[in-house]
PDB file of C-alpha atoms in Angstrom:
ATOM      1  CA  MET A 226      10.186  10.430   1.697  1.00 72.00           C
ATOM      2  CA  ASP A 227      11.405   8.614  -1.366  1.00 92.00           C
ATOM      3  CA  ALA A 228       9.482   8.657  -4.640  1.00 92.00           C
ATOM      4  CA  LYS A 229       8.074   5.118  -4.335  1.00 93.00           C
ATOM      5  CA  LEU A 230       6.755   5.757  -0.846  1.00 95.00           C
ATOM      6  CA  LYS A 231       5.244   9.080  -1.945  1.00 96.00           C
ATOM      7  CA  ARG A 232       3.418   7.371  -4.844  1.00 97.00           C
ATOM      8  CA  LEU A 233       2.251   4.636  -2.473  1.00 97.00           C
ATOM      9  CA  GLN A 234       1.025   7.218   0.031  1.00 97.00           C
ATOM     10  CA  ASN A 235      -0.999   8.882  -2.726  1.00 98.00           C
ATOM     11  CA  ILE A 236      -2.633   5.515  -3.484  1.00 98.00           C
ATOM     12  CA  PHE A 237      -3.534   5.029   0.182  1.00 98.00           C
ATOM     13  CA  ARG A 238      -4.942   8.541   0.433  1.00 98.00           C
ATOM     14  CA  GLU A 239      -7.081   8.056  -2.658  1.00 98.00           C
ATOM     15  CA  ILE A 240      -8.382   4.562  -1.809  1.00 97.00           C
ATOM     16  CA  ILE A 241      -9.074   5.318   1.842  1.00 97.00           C
ATOM     17  CA  ASP A 242     -10.294   8.824   0.989  1.00 96.00           C
ATOM     18  CA  ASP A 243      -8.210  10.524   3.669  1.00 96.00           C
ATOM     19  CA  GLU A 244      -5.682  13.161   2.604  1.00 97.00           C
ATOM     20  CA  SER A 245      -4.163  13.228   6.101  1.00 96.00           C
ATOM     21  CA  ILE A 246      -2.774   9.671   5.904  1.00 96.00           C
ATOM     22  CA  GLU A 247       0.987   9.585   6.394  1.00 96.00           C
ATOM     23  CA  ILE A 248       2.623   6.227   5.742  1.00 97.00           C
ATOM     24  CA  SER A 249       6.137   4.899   6.222  1.00 96.00           C
ATOM     25  CA  ASP A 250       7.769   1.523   5.824  1.00 95.00           C
ATOM     26  CA  ARG A 251       6.745   0.879   9.449  1.00 97.00           C
ATOM     27  CA  THR A 252       3.020   1.459   8.885  1.00 97.00           C
ATOM     28  CA  ARG A 253       1.000  -1.671   9.707  1.00 98.00           C
ATOM     29  CA  ARG A 254      -2.530  -2.547   8.648  1.00 96.00           C
ATOM     30  CA  SER A 255      -3.635  -2.080  12.249  1.00 96.00           C
ATOM     31  CA  ASP A 256      -2.387   1.539  12.143  1.00 97.00           C
ATOM     32  CA  ILE A 257      -5.030   2.465   9.553  1.00 96.00           C
ATOM     33  CA  PRO A 258      -8.510   1.339  10.683  1.00 95.00           C
ATOM     34  CA  ALA A 259      -9.955   1.818   7.191  1.00 96.00           C
ATOM     35  CA  TRP A 260      -7.373  -0.589   5.709  1.00 97.00           C
ATOM     36  CA  ASP A 261      -9.812  -3.477   5.607  1.00 96.00           C
ATOM     37  CA  SER A 262     -10.075  -6.352   3.140  1.00 95.00           C
ATOM     38  CA  VAL A 263     -11.956  -4.276   0.546  1.00 97.00           C
ATOM     39  CA  ALA A 264      -9.409  -1.468   0.768  1.00 97.00           C
ATOM     40  CA  MET A 265      -6.623  -4.068   0.488  1.00 97.00           C
ATOM     41  CA  ILE A 266      -7.951  -5.301  -2.851  1.00 97.00           C
ATOM     42  CA  GLN A 267      -8.260  -1.737  -4.137  1.00 98.00           C
ATOM     43  CA  ILE A 268      -4.769  -0.848  -2.905  1.00 98.00           C
ATOM     44  CA  ILE A 269      -3.222  -3.926  -4.515  1.00 98.00           C
ATOM     45  CA  LEU A 270      -4.949  -3.258  -7.850  1.00 98.00           C
ATOM     46  CA  ALA A 271      -3.791   0.371  -7.760  1.00 98.00           C
ATOM     47  CA  VAL A 272      -0.226  -0.632  -6.842  1.00 98.00           C
ATOM     48  CA  GLU A 273      -0.136  -3.198  -9.649  1.00 98.00           C
ATOM     49  CA  SER A 274      -1.249  -0.559 -12.123  1.00 98.00           C
ATOM     50  CA  GLU A 275       0.998   2.227 -10.794  1.00 97.00           C
ATOM     51  CA  PHE A 276       4.184   0.176 -10.428  1.00 97.00           C
ATOM     52  CA  GLY A 277       3.723  -2.536 -13.077  1.00 97.00           C
ATOM     53  CA  VAL A 278       3.956  -5.431 -10.619  1.00 97.00           C
ATOM     54  CA  LYS A 279       1.684  -8.416 -10.019  1.00 97.00           C
ATOM     55  CA  PHE A 280       0.898  -9.873  -6.606  1.00 97.00           C
ATOM     56  CA  THR A 281       0.037 -13.532  -6.135  1.00 96.00           C
ATOM     57  CA  THR A 282      -2.841 -14.471  -3.866  1.00 96.00           C
ATOM     58  CA  SER A 283      -0.398 -15.761  -1.251  1.00 96.00           C
ATOM     59  CA  GLU A 284       1.594 -12.514  -1.377  1.00 96.00           C
ATOM     60  CA  VAL A 285      -1.578 -10.491  -0.798  1.00 96.00           C
ATOM     61  CA  ALA A 286      -2.560 -12.773   2.089  1.00 96.00           C
ATOM     62  CA  GLY A 287       0.859 -12.194   3.654  1.00 96.00           C
ATOM     63  CA  ILE A 288       0.734  -8.391   3.605  1.00 97.00           C
ATOM     64  CA  THR A 289       0.800  -7.060   7.140  1.00 97.00           C
ATOM     65  CA  GLY A 290       2.053  -3.577   6.418  1.00 97.00           C
ATOM     66  CA  VAL A 291       3.487  -1.092   3.958  1.00 97.00           C
ATOM     67  CA  SER A 292       6.944  -2.707   4.092  1.00 96.00           C
ATOM     68  CA  ASP A 293       5.534  -5.864   2.453  1.00 97.00           C
ATOM     69  CA  ILE A 294       4.213  -3.795  -0.454  1.00 97.00           C
ATOM     70  CA  ILE A 295       7.485  -1.883  -0.781  1.00 96.00           C
ATOM     71  CA  LYS A 296       9.453  -5.157  -0.936  1.00 95.00           C
ATOM     72  CA  LYS A 297       7.318  -6.306  -3.883  1.00 94.00           C
ATOM     73  CA  ILE A 298       7.620  -2.965  -5.683  1.00 94.00           C
ATOM     74  CA  SER A 299      11.402  -3.028  -5.236  1.00 91.00           C
ATOM     75  CA  GLN A 300      11.888  -6.516  -6.681  1.00 88.00           C
TER      76      GLN A 300
END
């Protein structure tokens, strides 16, 4: 697991409060039942803080999985 994905996984584990969560670039929102709209906001805020990026409202609305977040982080 690369460093970005590891940091992102730590964010997911903290926000969703589940240390067993394992994410990959193939993880979809539907794969994590607790990844609801409230968790999404918390995840995005944590990612913005951790990685120094800013998501637009339309980018957040278009997130369907971890790969969408990784693309933004990698820009």
